[in-house]
Amino acid sequence: MKKILIANWKMKLFEKQSLDLTKKIKKKKFSKIEIVLAPSFPYLSAVKKLLAKTTIKLAAQNSAAQTLGALTGEVAAEMIKDIGCSYAIVGHSERRQNLFETDQLINEKIKRLFEQKITPILCVGETLEQKKNGRRNQVLVQQLKNCLSKIAVLEKENLVLAYEPVWAIGSGNVVDVAELEAVWGILKHAISMLVSENYFENNVRFIYGGSVDEKNIEQFSALPFVHGFLVGGASLSADKFLTMAEILNRS
Ligand code: PEP
């Protein structure tokens, strides 16, 4: 599986800004990595049109836990598939914290995504308080187990597993390399117990997110166990994002 660089534009760009950024990003080609753009829902189709004849993939920033039906304001995995998304972000800490999303809800979202053959980008991460209290490992394993529990098809599906420490997101602080390796080991063990080590090796891309930018990416992209990045702030600048893509592409 190729390394992956995901731009999460959150709720920050209007249509024109999303399209301008897409046009700049698609000018450069990267043979060794996969580039994924996650615009806001209203602009997914417009961005998708610009991505025709490119290898850049599209991600939704969220997906409903329910199938098509009477649920005002939600967007079903079937619709996300219909628009042409290959991925959907689930479990982002901004939704866990501000919209009170639970692991159980995220688990249902993942099931709906697998039904549509959309790869989930599952975010897990501890808060600063949990980290300070020495609860990081426990929190991460619990989130992972809850979010992936009772998914019969899991072993046949691919997963992007994003370690996103809440304290690192948008803060300018990144995890240190030793910590990241420790987290990778813990999550690898948890997934190996849940499915198998083989599954982790072949179907899971372990990525990092949290204040990664063009200046600090190199220390992480060189690590053999890091399969890519989920990028917020730095993905809003074509120059920064493309520099990151270049670095990851040659790593
Ligand atoms: C994110 O929100 O997923 C993220 C990684 O944001 P930032 O890069 O801005 O920390």
mmCIF file of C-alpha atoms and ligand atoms in Angstrom:
data_model
loop_
_atom_site.group_PDB
_atom_site.id
_atom_site.type_symbol
_atom_site.label_atom_id
_atom_site.label_comp_id
_atom_site.label_asym_id
_atom_site.label_seq_id
_atom_site.Cartn_x
_atom_site.Cartn_y
_atom_site.Cartn_z
ATOM 1 C CA MET A 1 0.000 0.000 0.000
ATOM 2 C CA LYS A 2 1.235 3.457 -0.880
ATOM 3 C CA LYS A 3 1.882 6.048 1.802
ATOM 4 C CA ILE A 4 -0.980 8.491 2.086
ATOM 5 C CA LEU A 5 -1.198 12.265 2.564
ATOM 6 C CA ILE A 6 -4.637 13.512 3.528
ATOM 7 C CA ALA A 7 -5.733 17.157 3.457
ATOM 8 C CA ASN A 8 -8.484 17.824 5.970
ATOM 9 C CA TRP A 9 -9.912 21.237 5.097
ATOM 10 C CA LYS A 10 -12.405 21.034 7.968
ATOM 11 C CA MET A 11 -15.093 23.766 7.882
ATOM 12 C CA LYS A 12 -12.662 26.395 6.603
ATOM 13 C CA LEU A 13 -12.932 26.842 2.834
ATOM 14 C CA PHE A 14 -15.700 28.076 0.544
ATOM 15 C CA GLU A 15 -16.215 26.583 -2.901
ATOM 16 C CA LYS A 16 -13.898 28.956 -4.767
ATOM 17 C CA GLN A 17 -11.115 28.464 -2.250
ATOM 18 C CA SER A 18 -11.558 24.678 -2.379
ATOM 19 C CA LEU A 19 -11.423 24.637 -6.163
ATOM 20 C CA ASP A 20 -8.438 27.004 -6.370
ATOM 21 C CA LEU A 21 -6.513 24.854 -3.907
ATOM 22 C CA THR A 22 -7.452 21.663 -5.771
ATOM 23 C CA LYS A 23 -6.244 23.176 -9.073
ATOM 24 C CA LYS A 24 -2.877 24.030 -7.551
ATOM 25 C CA ILE A 25 -2.450 20.664 -5.858
ATOM 26 C CA LYS A 26 -3.338 18.640 -8.942
ATOM 27 C CA LYS A 27 -0.639 20.342 -11.024
ATOM 28 C CA LYS A 28 2.028 18.150 -9.424
ATOM 29 C CA LYS A 29 2.212 14.389 -9.747
ATOM 30 C CA PHE A 30 3.567 12.033 -7.121
ATOM 31 C CA SER A 31 4.113 8.458 -8.196
ATOM 32 C CA LYS A 32 4.913 6.890 -4.843
ATOM 33 C CA ILE A 33 2.182 8.295 -2.597
ATOM 34 C CA GLU A 34 -1.560 8.678 -2.553
ATOM 35 C CA ILE A 35 -2.969 12.179 -2.136
ATOM 36 C CA VAL A 36 -6.429 12.544 -0.608
ATOM 37 C CA LEU A 37 -8.502 15.735 -0.311
ATOM 38 C CA ALA A 38 -11.292 16.145 2.222
ATOM 39 C CA PRO A 39 -13.320 19.275 1.365
ATOM 40 C CA SER A 40 -16.545 20.236 3.108
ATOM 41 C CA PHE A 41 -19.635 18.269 2.024
ATOM 42 C CA PRO A 42 -21.219 20.927 -0.240
ATOM 43 C CA TYR A 43 -18.092 21.065 -2.413
ATOM 44 C CA LEU A 44 -17.245 17.367 -2.732
ATOM 45 C CA SER A 45 -18.844 17.038 -6.177
ATOM 46 C CA ALA A 46 -17.200 20.166 -7.551
ATOM 47 C CA VAL A 47 -13.779 19.065 -6.295
ATOM 48 C CA LYS A 48 -14.408 15.561 -7.638
ATOM 49 C CA LYS A 49 -14.960 16.988 -11.137
ATOM 50 C CA LEU A 50 -11.575 18.691 -11.013
ATOM 51 C CA LEU A 51 -9.958 15.442 -9.972
ATOM 52 C CA ALA A 52 -11.016 13.565 -13.119
ATOM 53 C CA LYS A 53 -7.911 12.294 -14.941
ATOM 54 C CA THR A 54 -5.821 12.577 -11.781
ATOM 55 C CA THR A 55 -4.947 9.917 -9.211
ATOM 56 C CA ILE A 56 -5.952 12.179 -6.323
ATOM 57 C CA LYS A 57 -8.671 10.629 -4.163
ATOM 58 C CA LEU A 58 -11.569 12.204 -2.342
ATOM 59 C CA ALA A 59 -12.568 11.819 1.307
ATOM 60 C CA ALA A 60 -15.667 12.873 3.196
ATOM 61 C CA GLN A 61 -15.057 14.524 6.553
ATOM 62 C CA ASN A 62 -17.813 12.491 8.168
ATOM 63 C CA SER A 63 -20.389 9.825 7.420
ATOM 64 C CA ALA A 64 -23.699 8.864 9.009
ATOM 65 C CA ALA A 65 -24.027 5.897 11.322
ATOM 66 C CA GLN A 66 -27.341 5.031 9.671
ATOM 67 C CA THR A 67 -28.292 3.830 6.214
ATOM 68 C CA LEU A 68 -30.339 5.926 3.754
ATOM 69 C CA GLY A 69 -33.601 7.156 5.198
ATOM 70 C CA ALA A 70 -35.388 9.706 7.331
ATOM 71 C CA LEU A 71 -32.560 11.465 9.113
ATOM 72 C CA THR A 72 -32.533 15.197 8.531
ATOM 73 C CA GLY A 73 -29.134 16.734 7.997
ATOM 74 C CA GLU A 74 -27.095 13.556 7.873
ATOM 75 C CA VAL A 75 -25.150 12.217 4.889
ATOM 76 C CA ALA A 76 -25.241 8.464 4.352
ATOM 77 C CA ALA A 77 -22.292 6.322 3.303
ATOM 78 C CA GLU A 78 -24.331 5.413 0.200
ATOM 79 C CA MET A 79 -24.306 9.109 -0.788
ATOM 80 C CA ILE A 80 -20.633 9.472 -0.041
ATOM 81 C CA LYS A 81 -20.031 6.505 -2.324
ATOM 82 C CA ASP A 82 -22.298 8.011 -4.981
ATOM 83 C CA ILE A 83 -20.311 11.266 -4.992
ATOM 84 C CA GLY A 84 -17.129 9.274 -5.581
ATOM 85 C CA CYS A 85 -15.335 9.322 -2.252
ATOM 86 C CA SER A 86 -12.840 6.569 -1.568
ATOM 87 C CA TYR A 87 -12.395 7.494 2.080
ATOM 88 C CA ALA A 88 -14.245 9.052 5.003
ATOM 89 C CA ILE A 89 -12.805 10.487 8.195
ATOM 90 C CA VAL A 90 -14.425 9.126 11.356
ATOM 91 C CA GLY A 91 -13.689 9.614 15.030
ATOM 92 C CA HIS A 92 -12.027 12.987 14.640
ATOM 93 C CA SER A 93 -11.512 14.519 18.080
ATOM 94 C CA GLU A 94 -13.276 17.726 17.027
ATOM 95 C CA ARG A 95 -16.444 15.693 16.527
ATOM 96 C CA ARG A 96 -15.870 13.592 19.631
ATOM 97 C CA GLN A 97 -15.443 16.731 21.746
ATOM 98 C CA ASN A 98 -17.838 19.256 20.208
ATOM 99 C CA LEU A 99 -20.549 16.928 18.973
ATOM 100 C CA PHE A 100 -20.178 14.290 21.692
ATOM 101 C CA GLU A 101 -19.602 11.444 19.268
ATOM 102 C CA THR A 102 -19.032 8.166 21.058
ATOM 103 C CA ASP A 103 -16.962 5.138 20.129
ATOM 104 C CA GLN A 104 -20.228 3.224 19.662
ATOM 105 C CA LEU A 105 -21.474 5.762 17.112
ATOM 106 C CA ILE A 106 -18.133 5.677 15.309
ATOM 107 C CA ASN A 107 -18.330 1.884 15.255
ATOM 108 C CA GLU A 108 -21.676 2.104 13.429
ATOM 109 C CA LYS A 109 -20.234 4.633 10.970
ATOM 110 C CA ILE A 110 -17.376 2.277 10.170
ATOM 111 C CA LYS A 111 -19.820 -0.571 9.517
ATOM 112 C CA ARG A 112 -21.808 1.605 7.082
ATOM 113 C CA LEU A 113 -18.602 2.642 5.316
ATOM 114 C CA PHE A 114 -17.425 -0.934 4.876
ATOM 115 C CA GLU A 115 -20.850 -1.833 3.441
ATOM 116 C CA GLN A 116 -20.133 0.750 0.743
ATOM 117 C CA LYS A 117 -16.486 -0.259 0.268
ATOM 118 C CA ILE A 118 -15.280 3.110 1.518
ATOM 119 C CA THR A 119 -12.098 3.041 3.564
ATOM 120 C CA PRO A 120 -12.471 4.677 6.979
ATOM 121 C CA ILE A 121 -9.789 7.034 8.208
ATOM 122 C CA LEU A 122 -10.251 6.265 11.887
ATOM 123 C CA CYS A 123 -8.823 8.854 14.277
ATOM 124 C CA VAL A 124 -7.828 7.961 17.808
ATOM 125 C CA GLY A 125 -6.013 10.150 20.292
ATOM 126 C CA GLU A 126 -5.676 11.105 23.916
ATOM 127 C CA THR A 127 -6.261 14.509 25.494
ATOM 128 C CA LEU A 128 -3.539 16.395 27.344
ATOM 129 C CA GLU A 129 -5.120 15.510 30.655
ATOM 130 C CA GLN A 130 -5.223 11.805 29.812
ATOM 131 C CA LYS A 131 -1.590 11.992 28.712
ATOM 132 C CA LYS A 132 -0.557 13.757 31.922
ATOM 133 C CA ASN A 133 -2.400 11.170 33.984
ATOM 134 C CA GLY A 134 -0.511 8.364 32.286
ATOM 135 C CA ARG A 135 -3.687 7.059 30.659
ATOM 136 C CA ARG A 136 -2.652 7.419 27.015
ATOM 137 C CA ASN A 137 -2.235 3.726 26.218
ATOM 138 C CA GLN A 138 -5.427 2.710 27.948
ATOM 139 C CA VAL A 139 -7.428 5.431 26.172
ATOM 140 C CA LEU A 140 -6.063 4.562 22.745
ATOM 141 C CA VAL A 141 -6.630 0.833 23.075
ATOM 142 C CA GLN A 142 -10.142 1.386 24.383
ATOM 143 C CA GLN A 143 -11.037 3.744 21.541
ATOM 144 C CA LEU A 144 -9.635 1.319 18.996
ATOM 145 C CA LYS A 145 -11.358 -1.747 20.423
ATOM 146 C CA ASN A 146 -14.706 0.004 20.789
ATOM 147 C CA CYS A 147 -14.607 1.540 17.326
ATOM 148 C CA LEU A 148 -13.680 -1.742 15.650
ATOM 149 C CA SER A 149 -15.740 -4.138 17.747
ATOM 150 C CA LYS A 150 -18.033 -6.694 16.141
ATOM 151 C CA ILE A 151 -17.192 -5.829 12.560
ATOM 152 C CA ALA A 152 -17.298 -9.211 10.860
ATOM 153 C CA VAL A 153 -15.868 -7.957 7.562
ATOM 154 C CA LEU A 154 -12.942 -6.125 9.169
ATOM 155 C CA GLU A 155 -10.307 -8.684 8.233
ATOM 156 C CA LYS A 156 -11.185 -8.278 4.550
ATOM 157 C CA GLU A 157 -11.186 -4.472 4.541
ATOM 158 C CA ASN A 158 -8.511 -1.805 4.578
ATOM 159 C CA LEU A 159 -8.212 0.755 7.305
ATOM 160 C CA VAL A 160 -6.328 4.010 7.707
ATOM 161 C CA LEU A 161 -5.569 4.393 11.391
ATOM 162 C CA ALA A 162 -4.697 7.963 12.332
ATOM 163 C CA TYR A 163 -3.033 8.624 15.648
ATOM 164 C CA GLU A 164 -4.068 12.187 16.409
ATOM 165 C CA PRO A 165 -3.207 13.287 19.937
ATOM 166 C CA VAL A 166 -5.799 15.909 20.806
ATOM 167 C CA TRP A 167 -3.156 18.139 22.389
ATOM 168 C CA ALA A 168 -1.211 18.209 19.120
ATOM 169 C CA ILE A 169 -4.036 19.186 16.790
ATOM 170 C CA GLY A 170 -3.751 22.811 15.722
ATOM 171 C CA SER A 171 -1.399 23.547 18.624
ATOM 172 C CA GLY A 172 1.959 23.716 16.850
ATOM 173 C CA ASN A 173 3.169 20.875 19.077
ATOM 174 C CA VAL A 174 3.968 17.518 17.565
ATOM 175 C CA VAL A 175 4.454 14.150 19.177
ATOM 176 C CA ASP A 176 8.045 13.080 19.603
ATOM 177 C CA VAL A 177 9.368 10.198 17.579
ATOM 178 C CA ALA A 178 9.875 7.839 20.529
ATOM 179 C CA GLU A 179 6.304 8.432 21.691
ATOM 180 C CA LEU A 180 4.985 7.843 18.196
ATOM 181 C CA GLU A 181 6.838 4.555 17.953
ATOM 182 C CA ALA A 182 5.467 3.486 21.326
ATOM 183 C CA VAL A 183 1.919 4.298 20.202
ATOM 184 C CA TRP A 184 2.438 2.412 16.947
ATOM 185 C CA GLY A 185 3.539 -0.638 18.963
ATOM 186 C CA ILE A 186 0.516 -0.429 21.224
ATOM 187 C CA LEU A 187 -1.972 -0.051 18.382
ATOM 188 C CA LYS A 188 -0.267 -2.780 16.385
ATOM 189 C CA HIS A 189 -0.583 -5.129 19.333
ATOM 190 C CA ALA A 190 -4.241 -4.196 19.886
ATOM 191 C CA ILE A 191 -5.135 -4.787 16.231
ATOM 192 C CA SER A 192 -3.138 -8.010 16.148
ATOM 193 C CA MET A 193 -5.201 -9.254 19.097
ATOM 194 C CA LEU A 194 -8.439 -8.061 17.516
ATOM 195 C CA VAL A 195 -7.765 -9.460 14.028
ATOM 196 C CA SER A 196 -4.191 -10.631 13.345
ATOM 197 C CA GLU A 197 -0.677 -9.312 12.905
ATOM 198 C CA ASN A 198 -0.976 -10.164 9.250
ATOM 199 C CA TYR A 199 -4.003 -7.900 9.006
ATOM 200 C CA PHE A 200 -2.112 -5.034 10.594
ATOM 201 C CA GLU A 201 0.820 -5.500 8.228
ATOM 202 C CA ASN A 202 -1.204 -5.836 5.042
ATOM 203 C CA ASN A 203 -4.407 -3.863 5.496
ATOM 204 C CA VAL A 204 -3.704 -1.068 7.946
ATOM 205 C CA ARG A 205 -1.891 2.166 7.235
ATOM 206 C CA PHE A 206 -0.746 3.785 10.455
ATOM 207 C CA ILE A 207 -0.595 7.549 10.005
ATOM 208 C CA TYR A 208 0.048 10.539 12.245
ATOM 209 C CA GLY A 209 -1.868 13.804 12.539
ATOM 210 C CA GLY A 210 -1.303 16.829 14.753
ATOM 211 C CA SER A 211 0.450 20.020 13.657
ATOM 212 C CA VAL A 212 2.437 18.323 10.888
ATOM 213 C CA ASP A 213 3.779 20.812 8.393
ATOM 214 C CA GLU A 214 6.403 21.183 5.709
ATOM 215 C CA LYS A 215 9.069 21.998 8.315
ATOM 216 C CA ASN A 216 8.577 19.098 10.716
ATOM 217 C CA ILE A 217 7.329 16.292 8.458
ATOM 218 C CA GLU A 218 10.746 14.866 7.622
ATOM 219 C CA GLN A 219 11.470 13.484 11.086
ATOM 220 C CA PHE A 220 8.292 11.386 10.785
ATOM 221 C CA SER A 221 8.224 10.542 7.088
ATOM 222 C CA ALA A 222 11.576 8.787 7.452
ATOM 223 C CA LEU A 223 10.129 6.348 10.008
ATOM 224 C CA PRO A 224 9.388 2.940 8.472
ATOM 225 C CA PHE A 225 6.209 2.408 10.494
ATOM 226 C CA VAL A 226 4.585 5.739 9.517
ATOM 227 C CA HIS A 227 2.473 5.326 6.399
ATOM 228 C CA GLY A 228 1.403 8.899 5.997
ATOM 229 C CA PHE A 229 -0.241 11.934 7.573
ATOM 230 C CA LEU A 230 -3.548 13.607 8.209
ATOM 231 C CA VAL A 231 -2.973 17.325 7.805
ATOM 232 C CA GLY A 232 -5.226 20.166 8.906
ATOM 233 C CA GLY A 233 -3.730 23.666 9.022
ATOM 234 C CA ALA A 234 -0.833 23.090 6.633
ATOM 235 C CA SER A 235 -3.147 21.562 4.018
ATOM 236 C CA LEU A 236 -4.794 24.941 3.451
ATOM 237 C CA SER A 237 -1.675 26.177 1.674
ATOM 238 C CA ALA A 238 -0.877 24.557 -1.679
ATOM 239 C CA ASP A 239 2.828 25.350 -1.276
ATOM 240 C CA LYS A 240 3.070 23.784 2.164
ATOM 241 C CA PHE A 241 0.996 20.757 1.224
ATOM 242 C CA LEU A 242 2.941 20.132 -1.982
ATOM 243 C CA THR A 243 6.249 20.443 -0.135
ATOM 244 C CA MET A 244 4.993 17.842 2.317
ATOM 245 C CA ALA A 245 3.947 15.606 -0.577
ATOM 246 C CA GLU A 246 7.398 15.926 -2.152
ATOM 247 C CA ILE A 247 9.101 14.963 1.100
ATOM 248 C CA LEU A 248 6.813 11.979 1.663
ATOM 249 C CA ASN A 249 7.159 10.898 -1.957
ATOM 250 C CA ARG A 250 10.932 10.589 -1.660
ATOM 251 C CA SER A 251 10.949 9.001 1.791
HETATM 252 C C1 PEP B 1 -6.483 17.425 12.171
HETATM 253 O O1 PEP B 1 -7.360 18.160 12.623
HETATM 254 O O2 PEP B 1 -6.758 16.299 11.755
HETATM 255 C C2 PEP B 1 -5.129 17.949 12.144
HETATM 256 C C3 PEP B 1 -4.156 17.087 12.034
HETATM 257 O O3 PEP B 1 -4.999 19.290 12.238
HETATM 258 P P1 PEP B 1 -3.618 20.128 12.292
HETATM 259 O O4 PEP B 1 -2.731 19.572 11.221
HETATM 260 O O5 PEP B 1 -4.015 21.533 12.024
HETATM 261 O O6 PEP B 1 -3.054 19.909 13.647
#
